[in-house]
């Protein structure tokens, strides 16, 4: 059956996400909508506000047919590797015709032009990028500035200027590049984002997930109620996030040496020593992040490195993960789509629907699946919950859609 894939976090699911699901299905003519969703931690290096099974069930009730987990090792990676993991997962699923994503731009042709440029990286662009990196800019800012400068040098590229200043554009372009590198023949579809990703107001037509998370910290449940679907609201009311996450990370950093930290994924340029010194001198996780922050390291990158330390994701672990075959961990699916399971098993040798399936998959995948479950257990501690599901959910969503 014709399938459209959506790569998502749903942290938490908002009315804007529901709108995207509806438009993706209608505008691509999809019979099946597949969501590839981050599990317990997100691309910004933060804990998800809700358990992955709770979020997956809500996604199915609100428009998806099936939700599979984006492996943790990719879910907490920089944008390009986040995209690589998502595309690797999608390629293992049968009959995917489109990938749909939200974007600030809303123009798929313009995004494809940008992706082609960044995939080829002309020498002139690479020179501009190197200059910006040498000036101490973080990679995202250096690339965006180089991209704009390169676009300015030709009238044919002028419309591209500013595309990399917006996070959803950047991820969409990363999906296109990753698909090209993987040799995946697939169409792309985008839904123009309404509102500003950085807007923390709940009064916007479609408040962002970050605005909802900020309101959750303030315990503004009246404001949240009008901003998200009812099933998600009920789930959020039930959690009381603890302060334990920062304590976990800070303890781990204090207990290790700078030499140990140097071996974790995405650590370079001496940042391991800076993080270690900041950790030893700080009393809170937030103090440590502020002390370690530099012009060249975004806050999201620092948070991800802290997660790599917490979960022992070394550079070697990541290289081994990238060499592993794809696997599909099914979190939830519509009860009337059970035939998809046989399709999945025919398409992918490594399908996980319950914890006991770990013994049936390629042995090289076991550390990655163990990481997924470790991350889930850690989130339970953070959110003071006991949602430790070990098997996929069948959701009767026939009356919801």
Coordinates of C-alpha atoms in Angstrom, one line a residue:
X1 CA 0.0 0.0 0.0
X2 CA 1.2 3.5 -0.8
X3 CA 2.9 4.9 2.3
X4 CA 3.9 8.4 3.3
X5 CA 6.5 8.7 6.1
X6 CA 6.7 11.5 8.7
X7 CA 9.8 11.9 10.8
X8 CA 8.8 13.3 14.1
X9 CA 9.4 13.8 17.8
X10 CA 5.8 14.8 19.0
X11 CA 7.3 16.2 22.2
X12 CA 4.4 16.6 22.8
X13 CA 2.0 16.3 20.0
X14 CA 0.3 19.6 19.1
X15 CA -2.7 20.7 17.0
X16 CA -0.1 21.7 14.3
X17 CA 1.2 18.1 14.2
X18 CA -2.4 16.8 13.7
X19 CA -2.8 19.3 10.9
X20 CA 0.4 18.0 9.3
X21 CA -0.8 14.4 9.5
X22 CA -4.1 15.3 7.8
X23 CA -2.5 17.3 5.0
X24 CA 0.3 14.7 4.4
X25 CA -2.3 11.9 4.0
X26 CA -4.6 14.0 1.8
X27 CA -2.0 15.7 -0.4
X28 CA 0.1 12.6 -1.1
X29 CA -2.8 10.2 -1.5
X30 CA -1.3 8.0 1.2
X31 CA -3.1 4.8 2.2
X32 CA -0.7 4.4 5.1
X33 CA 0.9 7.1 7.2
X34 CA 4.1 5.9 8.9
X35 CA 5.6 8.0 11.7
X36 CA 9.3 7.5 12.5
X37 CA 9.4 9.0 16.0
X38 CA 12.2 9.7 18.4
X39 CA 11.9 7.6 21.6
X40 CA 12.9 8.8 25.1
X41 CA 15.3 11.6 24.2
X42 CA 15.3 14.3 21.5
X43 CA 17.6 15.8 18.9
X44 CA 18.2 18.8 21.2
X45 CA 19.7 16.6 23.8
X46 CA 16.7 16.7 26.2
X47 CA 14.3 14.2 27.8
X48 CA 11.0 13.7 26.1
X49 CA 8.1 15.0 28.2
X50 CA 6.1 11.7 27.7
X51 CA 6.9 8.0 27.4
X52 CA 7.4 6.9 23.8
X53 CA 4.5 4.5 23.9
X54 CA 2.1 7.1 25.2
X55 CA 3.2 9.5 22.4
X56 CA 2.9 6.7 19.8
X57 CA -0.6 5.8 20.9
X58 CA -1.7 9.5 20.7
X59 CA -0.2 9.7 17.2
X60 CA -2.2 6.7 16.0
X61 CA -5.4 8.0 17.6
X62 CA -4.9 11.3 15.9
X63 CA -4.0 10.2 12.3
X64 CA -1.1 7.9 12.0
X65 CA -1.4 4.2 11.0
X66 CA 1.8 3.0 12.5
X67 CA 4.6 4.4 14.6
X68 CA 8.1 3.0 14.7
X69 CA 10.9 4.2 16.9
X70 CA 13.9 6.2 15.5
X71 CA 16.8 4.4 17.3
X72 CA 18.1 6.4 20.2
X73 CA 21.6 6.6 18.8
X74 CA 20.2 8.6 15.9
X75 CA 17.4 10.5 17.7
X76 CA 20.1 12.3 19.8
X77 CA 22.4 13.0 16.9
X78 CA 23.2 16.2 15.0
X79 CA 20.8 17.0 12.1
X80 CA 22.7 15.2 9.4
X81 CA 23.0 12.0 11.3
X82 CA 19.5 12.3 12.7
X83 CA 18.4 12.4 9.1
X84 CA 20.7 9.5 8.2
X85 CA 19.1 7.3 10.9
X86 CA 15.6 8.3 9.9
X87 CA 16.2 7.5 6.2
X88 CA 17.8 4.2 7.1
X89 CA 14.7 3.3 9.1
X90 CA 12.3 4.4 6.3
X91 CA 14.2 2.4 3.7
X92 CA 13.5 -0.8 5.6
X93 CA 9.7 -0.1 5.5
X94 CA 7.8 -1.4 2.4
X95 CA 6.2 0.8 -0.3
X96 CA 7.2 4.3 1.1
X97 CA 6.4 6.8 -1.7
X98 CA 6.9 10.1 0.1
X99 CA 8.5 11.7 3.1
X100 CA 6.5 14.6 4.4
X101 CA 7.9 17.2 6.7
X102 CA 7.0 20.7 8.0
X103 CA 9.0 23.6 6.9
X104 CA 9.1 27.4 7.3
X105 CA 9.6 27.7 3.6
X106 CA 6.7 25.6 2.3
X107 CA 8.3 25.5 -1.2
X108 CA 9.5 21.9 -2.0
X109 CA 11.2 23.0 -5.2
X110 CA 13.3 25.6 -3.4
X111 CA 14.2 23.1 -0.6
X112 CA 15.3 20.5 -3.2
X113 CA 17.5 23.2 -4.9
X114 CA 19.1 23.9 -1.6
X115 CA 19.6 20.2 -0.9
X116 CA 21.3 19.7 -4.3
X117 CA 23.7 22.5 -3.6
X118 CA 24.6 21.3 -0.1
X119 CA 25.0 17.7 -1.3
X120 CA 27.4 18.7 -4.0
X121 CA 29.2 21.4 -1.9
X122 CA 30.9 23.5 -4.7
X123 CA 34.4 24.6 -3.9
X124 CA 33.4 28.2 -3.5
X125 CA 30.9 27.3 -0.9
X126 CA 33.4 25.0 1.0
X127 CA 35.9 27.9 1.0
X128 CA 33.3 30.2 2.6
X129 CA 32.4 27.5 5.1
X130 CA 36.0 27.0 6.2
X131 CA 36.5 30.7 6.6
X132 CA 33.5 30.9 9.0
X133 CA 34.6 27.9 11.0
X134 CA 38.1 29.4 11.3
X135 CA 36.4 32.5 12.7
X136 CA 35.0 30.4 15.5
X137 CA 31.4 30.1 14.4
X138 CA 29.5 26.9 15.3
X139 CA 29.0 24.6 12.4
X140 CA 25.2 25.4 11.9
X141 CA 25.9 29.2 11.9
X142 CA 29.0 28.8 9.8
X143 CA 27.2 26.8 7.2
X144 CA 24.1 29.1 7.1
X145 CA 26.3 32.2 6.7
X146 CA 28.4 30.5 3.9
X147 CA 25.1 29.3 2.2
X148 CA 23.7 32.9 2.2
X149 CA 27.0 34.4 0.9
X150 CA 27.1 31.8 -1.8
X151 CA 23.5 32.4 -2.8
X152 CA 24.1 36.1 -3.0
X153 CA 26.7 35.6 -5.7
X154 CA 24.2 34.5 -8.3
X155 CA 20.7 35.8 -9.2
X156 CA 19.6 32.2 -9.8
X157 CA 20.3 31.4 -6.2
X158 CA 19.0 34.5 -4.6
X159 CA 15.8 32.9 -3.4
X160 CA 17.7 30.4 -1.3
X161 CA 19.0 33.0 1.1
X162 CA 17.8 32.5 4.6
X163 CA 16.7 28.9 4.2
X164 CA 19.2 27.6 6.7
X165 CA 18.2 30.1 9.4
X166 CA 15.0 28.0 10.1
X167 CA 15.3 24.6 11.9
X168 CA 12.5 22.8 10.0
X169 CA 14.0 23.8 6.7
X170 CA 17.3 22.5 7.8
X171 CA 15.9 19.1 8.8
X172 CA 13.9 18.8 5.6
X173 CA 17.0 19.5 3.5
X174 CA 18.9 17.0 5.6
X175 CA 16.3 14.3 4.8
X176 CA 16.7 15.0 1.1
X177 CA 20.5 14.8 1.2
X178 CA 20.4 11.6 3.3
X179 CA 17.9 10.0 0.9
X180 CA 20.2 10.9 -2.1
X181 CA 23.3 9.5 -0.4
X182 CA 21.3 6.3 0.5
X183 CA 20.2 5.9 -3.2
X184 CA 16.5 6.0 -2.0
X185 CA 14.2 6.8 -4.8
X186 CA 11.4 8.7 -3.0
X187 CA 9.2 11.8 -3.3
X188 CA 9.1 14.7 -0.9
X189 CA 6.2 16.7 0.4
X190 CA 6.2 19.7 2.7
X191 CA 3.6 21.5 4.8
X192 CA 4.3 25.2 5.5
X193 CA 4.6 25.8 9.2
X194 CA 2.2 28.4 10.6
X195 CA 3.9 30.5 13.3
X196 CA 7.4 30.8 14.6
X197 CA 9.2 27.8 16.0
X198 CA 10.7 30.1 18.7
X199 CA 7.4 31.7 19.7
X200 CA 6.6 30.7 23.3
X201 CA 3.1 32.1 23.2
X202 CA 0.1 29.7 23.5
X203 CA -2.1 32.2 21.8
X204 CA -0.7 31.5 18.3
X205 CA -3.0 29.6 15.9
X206 CA -0.8 26.5 16.2
X207 CA 1.4 26.8 19.3
X208 CA 4.7 25.1 19.0
X209 CA 5.8 22.1 21.1
X210 CA 8.4 24.2 22.7
X211 CA 5.8 26.7 23.8
X212 CA 3.8 23.8 25.3
X213 CA 6.9 22.5 27.1
X214 CA 7.6 26.0 28.5
X215 CA 4.0 26.2 29.8
X216 CA 4.3 22.7 31.3
X217 CA 7.3 23.9 33.4
X218 CA 5.1 26.8 34.6
X219 CA 2.3 24.3 35.2
X220 CA 0.0 26.5 33.1
X221 CA -2.5 23.7 32.4
X222 CA -5.3 26.0 31.4
X223 CA -3.1 27.4 28.7
X224 CA -1.9 24.0 27.6
X225 CA -5.5 22.6 27.4
X226 CA -6.4 24.8 24.4
X227 CA -3.1 24.2 22.5
X228 CA -3.0 20.4 22.2
X229 CA -5.3 17.4 21.5
X230 CA -7.3 16.2 24.4
X231 CA -5.6 12.8 24.7
X232 CA -2.2 14.5 25.0
X233 CA -3.5 16.9 27.6
X234 CA -4.7 14.1 29.8
X235 CA -1.3 12.4 29.6
X236 CA 0.6 15.6 30.5
X237 CA -1.6 16.2 33.5
X238 CA -0.4 12.9 34.9
X239 CA 3.3 13.6 34.9
X240 CA 5.4 15.6 37.4
X241 CA 8.9 15.9 35.9
X242 CA 11.7 15.6 38.5
X243 CA 15.0 17.4 38.7
X244 CA 16.9 14.2 38.6
X245 CA 18.0 14.4 35.0
X246 CA 20.5 17.2 35.5
X247 CA 21.8 15.5 38.7
X248 CA 22.4 12.2 36.8
X249 CA 24.4 13.9 34.1
X250 CA 26.4 16.1 36.5
X251 CA 27.3 13.1 38.6
X252 CA 28.5 11.1 35.6
X253 CA 30.6 14.0 34.4
X254 CA 32.1 14.6 37.8
X255 CA 33.0 10.9 38.2
X256 CA 35.0 10.7 34.9
X257 CA 38.2 12.2 33.6
X258 CA 38.6 14.6 30.7
X259 CA 40.4 11.8 28.9
X260 CA 37.3 9.5 29.3
X261 CA 35.1 12.3 27.9
X262 CA 37.3 12.8 24.9
X263 CA 36.3 9.4 23.5
X264 CA 32.5 10.1 23.3
X265 CA 30.8 10.8 20.0
X266 CA 31.0 14.3 18.5
X267 CA 33.6 15.5 21.0
X268 CA 36.4 17.6 19.3
X269 CA 38.5 20.7 19.7
X270 CA 39.2 20.3 23.3
X271 CA 35.6 20.7 24.5
X272 CA 36.0 17.7 26.7
X273 CA 38.4 19.5 29.0
X274 CA 36.1 22.5 29.1
X275 CA 33.1 20.4 30.0
X276 CA 35.0 18.5 32.7
X277 CA 36.3 21.7 34.3
X278 CA 32.8 23.2 34.2
X279 CA 31.3 20.1 35.7
X280 CA 33.8 20.0 38.6
X281 CA 33.1 23.6 39.4
X282 CA 29.3 23.6 39.1
X283 CA 26.6 22.6 41.5
X284 CA 23.8 22.2 38.9
X285 CA 23.5 20.9 35.3
X286 CA 22.4 24.4 34.1
X287 CA 25.5 26.0 35.7
X288 CA 27.7 23.5 34.0
X289 CA 26.2 24.1 30.5
X290 CA 26.5 27.9 30.9
X291 CA 30.1 27.6 32.0
X292 CA 31.0 25.2 29.2
X293 CA 29.2 27.1 26.4
X294 CA 31.4 28.6 23.7
X295 CA 30.8 30.4 20.4
X296 CA 31.7 27.3 18.5
X297 CA 29.4 24.9 20.4
X298 CA 25.6 25.3 20.4
X299 CA 23.7 24.6 23.6
X300 CA 22.0 21.6 21.8
X301 CA 25.4 20.1 20.9
X302 CA 26.6 20.4 24.5
X303 CA 23.4 18.7 25.8
X304 CA 23.8 15.9 23.3
X305 CA 27.4 15.3 24.4
X306 CA 26.2 15.1 27.9
X307 CA 23.7 12.4 26.8
X308 CA 26.5 10.5 25.1
X309 CA 28.4 10.6 28.4
X310 CA 25.4 9.5 30.3
X311 CA 24.7 6.5 28.0
X312 CA 28.3 5.7 27.1
X313 CA 27.9 6.5 23.4
X314 CA 31.5 6.6 22.3
X315 CA 32.8 7.5 18.8
X316 CA 33.5 3.7 18.3
X317 CA 29.9 2.8 19.4
X318 CA 28.5 5.3 16.9
X319 CA 30.7 3.9 14.0
X320 CA 29.5 0.4 14.8
X321 CA 25.9 1.5 14.9
X322 CA 26.2 3.1 11.5
X323 CA 27.5 -0.2 10.1
X324 CA 24.6 -2.2 11.5
X325 CA 21.6 -3.1 9.4
X326 CA 18.3 -1.3 9.9
X327 CA 15.8 -2.4 12.5
X328 CA 12.1 -1.5 13.0
X329 CA 10.8 -1.2 16.6
X330 CA 7.1 -0.9 16.3
X331 CA 5.6 1.2 19.1
X332 CA 1.9 1.4 18.1
X333 CA -0.3 0.7 15.1
X334 CA -4.0 0.8 14.3
X335 CA -5.8 -2.4 15.2
X336 CA -7.3 -2.6 11.7
X337 CA -3.9 -2.5 10.1
X338 CA -2.5 -5.7 11.5
X339 CA -1.7 -7.0 8.0
X340 CA 1.2 -4.5 8.0
X341 CA 3.1 -6.8 10.4
X342 CA 3.5 -9.5 7.8
X343 CA 4.5 -6.8 5.3
X344 CA 7.2 -5.5 7.7
X345 CA 8.6 -9.0 8.3
X346 CA 8.8 -9.5 4.5
X347 CA 10.6 -6.2 4.0
X348 CA 13.0 -6.1 7.0
X349 CA 14.8 -9.0 8.8
X350 CA 15.0 -7.1 12.1
X351 CA 11.5 -6.3 13.4
X352 CA 11.0 -5.7 17.1
X353 CA 7.4 -5.7 18.5
X354 CA 8.2 -6.9 22.0
X355 CA 11.3 -7.1 24.2
X356 CA 11.7 -10.8 23.6
X357 CA 12.2 -10.1 19.9
X358 CA 15.7 -8.9 20.8
X359 CA 16.9 -12.5 20.7
X360 CA 15.7 -12.9 17.1
X361 CA 17.4 -9.9 15.5
X362 CA 20.9 -9.6 14.1
X363 CA 23.3 -9.8 17.0
X364 CA 25.0 -6.6 16.0
X365 CA 21.8 -4.7 16.8
X366 CA 21.5 -5.8 20.4
X367 CA 23.6 -2.9 21.9
X368 CA 21.4 -0.4 20.0
X369 CA 18.2 -1.9 21.2
X370 CA 19.5 -2.1 24.7
X371 CA 20.3 1.6 24.5
X372 CA 16.6 2.2 23.5
X373 CA 15.4 0.4 26.6
X374 CA 18.0 2.0 28.9
X375 CA 16.8 5.4 27.6
X376 CA 13.2 4.5 28.3
X377 CA 14.1 3.4 31.9
X378 CA 16.0 6.7 32.4
X379 CA 13.0 8.7 31.3
X380 CA 10.8 6.9 33.8
X381 CA 13.0 8.1 36.6
X382 CA 12.9 11.7 35.2
X383 CA 9.1 11.7 34.8
X384 CA 8.4 9.7 38.0
X385 CA 6.4 7.2 35.9
X386 CA 6.2 3.5 35.4
X387 CA 5.3 3.3 31.7
X388 CA 7.8 0.6 31.0
X389 CA 5.9 -1.1 28.2
X390 CA 7.8 -3.9 26.4
X391 CA 5.6 -4.5 23.5
X392 CA 3.8 -2.6 20.7
X393 CA 0.3 -1.3 21.2
X394 CA -2.7 -2.1 19.0
X395 CA -4.9 1.0 19.0
X396 CA -8.6 1.0 18.1
X397 CA -8.6 4.3 16.2
X398 CA -11.5 3.6 13.9
X399 CA -13.7 6.1 15.7
X400 CA -11.1 8.8 16.0
X401 CA -10.5 9.4 12.3

